[in-house]
CSV table of C-alpha atoms in Angstrom, one decimal:
chain,number,residue,atom,x,y,z
A,1429,MET,CA,-83.1,36.7,88.4
A,1430,PHE,CA,-80.0,36.5,90.5
A,1431,GLU,CA,-80.3,38.4,93.7
A,1432,LYS,CA,-76.8,39.7,95.6
A,1433,ILE,CA,-76.4,36.7,98.6
A,1434,THR,CA,-74.9,38.5,101.3
A,1435,ILE,CA,-73.8,36.7,104.9
A,1436,ILE,CA,-74.0,38.3,108.5
A,1437,THR,CA,-73.2,37.0,111.8
A,1438,LEU,CA,-73.8,38.4,114.5
A,1439,LEU,CA,-71.8,38.2,117.7
A,1440,TYR,CA,-73.9,37.8,121.3
A,1441,LEU,CA,-73.2,36.9,124.9
A,1442,THR,CA,-73.9,33.5,126.1
A,1443,THR,CA,-75.2,33.2,130.1
A,1444,LEU,CA,-71.4,32.3,130.8
A,1445,GLY,CA,-70.2,35.7,129.4
A,1446,ASP,CA,-68.8,33.9,126.1
A,1447,ILE,CA,-68.7,35.5,123.0
A,1448,LYS,CA,-70.4,33.6,120.3
A,1449,GLN,CA,-70.6,33.6,116.5
A,1450,GLU,CA,-74.0,32.6,114.5
A,1451,SER,CA,-74.1,33.3,110.4
A,1452,PHE,CA,-76.9,33.3,107.9
A,1453,GLU,CA,-76.9,34.7,104.5
A,1454,ILE,CA,-79.5,37.8,103.7
A,1455,TYR,CA,-80.8,38.9,101.0
A,1456,THR,CA,-81.6,42.9,101.6
A,1457,SER,CA,-78.9,45.4,102.7
A,1458,CYS,CA,-76.9,44.6,106.1
A,1459,SER,CA,-78.2,47.7,107.7
A,1460,SER,CA,-82.2,46.8,106.7
A,1461,TRP,CA,-81.5,43.8,108.0
A,1462,PHE,CA,-79.7,44.9,111.4
A,1463,HIS,CA,-82.1,47.3,112.0
A,1464,THR,CA,-85.1,45.4,110.9
A,1465,ASN,CA,-84.1,42.0,113.1
A,1466,VAL,CA,-82.3,43.2,115.9
A,1467,THR,CA,-84.3,45.1,119.1
A,1468,VAL,CA,-83.0,48.0,121.2
A,1469,HIS,CA,-83.7,48.0,124.8
A,1470,GLU,CA,-82.9,50.4,127.5
A,1471,ARG,CA,-82.0,49.2,130.4
A,1472,LYS,CA,-83.9,50.2,133.4
A,1473,LYS,CA,-81.3,49.9,136.3
A,1474,ARG,CA,-78.0,51.0,134.9
A,1475,LYS,CA,-74.5,49.1,136.4
A,1476,LEU,CA,-71.4,51.1,136.5
A,1477,PHE,CA,-69.9,51.1,133.0
A,1478,SER,CA,-72.3,49.6,131.4
A,1479,SER,CA,-74.3,50.9,128.2
A,1480,HIS,CA,-77.8,53.1,128.5
A,1481,THR,CA,-79.2,50.2,125.8
A,1482,TYR,CA,-78.7,46.7,124.3
A,1483,HIS,CA,-79.8,44.7,121.5
A,1484,MET,CA,-81.5,41.8,121.4
A,1485,TYR,CA,-82.2,39.2,118.6
A,1486,GLU,CA,-84.1,36.0,119.2
A,1487,GLY,CA,-83.4,36.0,122.6
A,1488,LYS,CA,-79.5,36.6,122.5
A,1489,GLN,CA,-77.4,40.1,123.1
A,1490,VAL,CA,-76.1,41.4,120.5
A,1491,ILE,CA,-73.0,43.2,120.9
A,1492,GLY,CA,-71.7,42.7,117.4
A,1493,TYR,CA,-71.9,42.1,114.1
A,1494,ILE,CA,-69.9,41.3,110.7
A,1495,CYS,CA,-71.7,42.1,107.4
A,1496,GLY,CA,-70.2,41.1,103.6
A,1497,ASP,CA,-69.8,38.5,100.8
A,1498,ASP,CA,-67.2,36.3,102.6
A,1499,PRO,CA,-68.5,34.2,105.6
A,1500,PRO,CA,-65.9,35.5,108.4
A,1501,GLN,CA,-63.0,33.0,109.3
């Protein structure tokens, strides 16, 4: 039986403040994968103009994601 393969690309910040991306295949829905694998943390000390929460995946701070049938260009 053929399963639909979906490509998810995570956008994350490096320690120098650059934005990097990492793409890989998933076999579930985009939202299900994101909610299962990306954790949400609350900032204890908030900086000016910063969010109350941030998202982490495997030690990387995630700032967004792209999910679909085709890899991003």
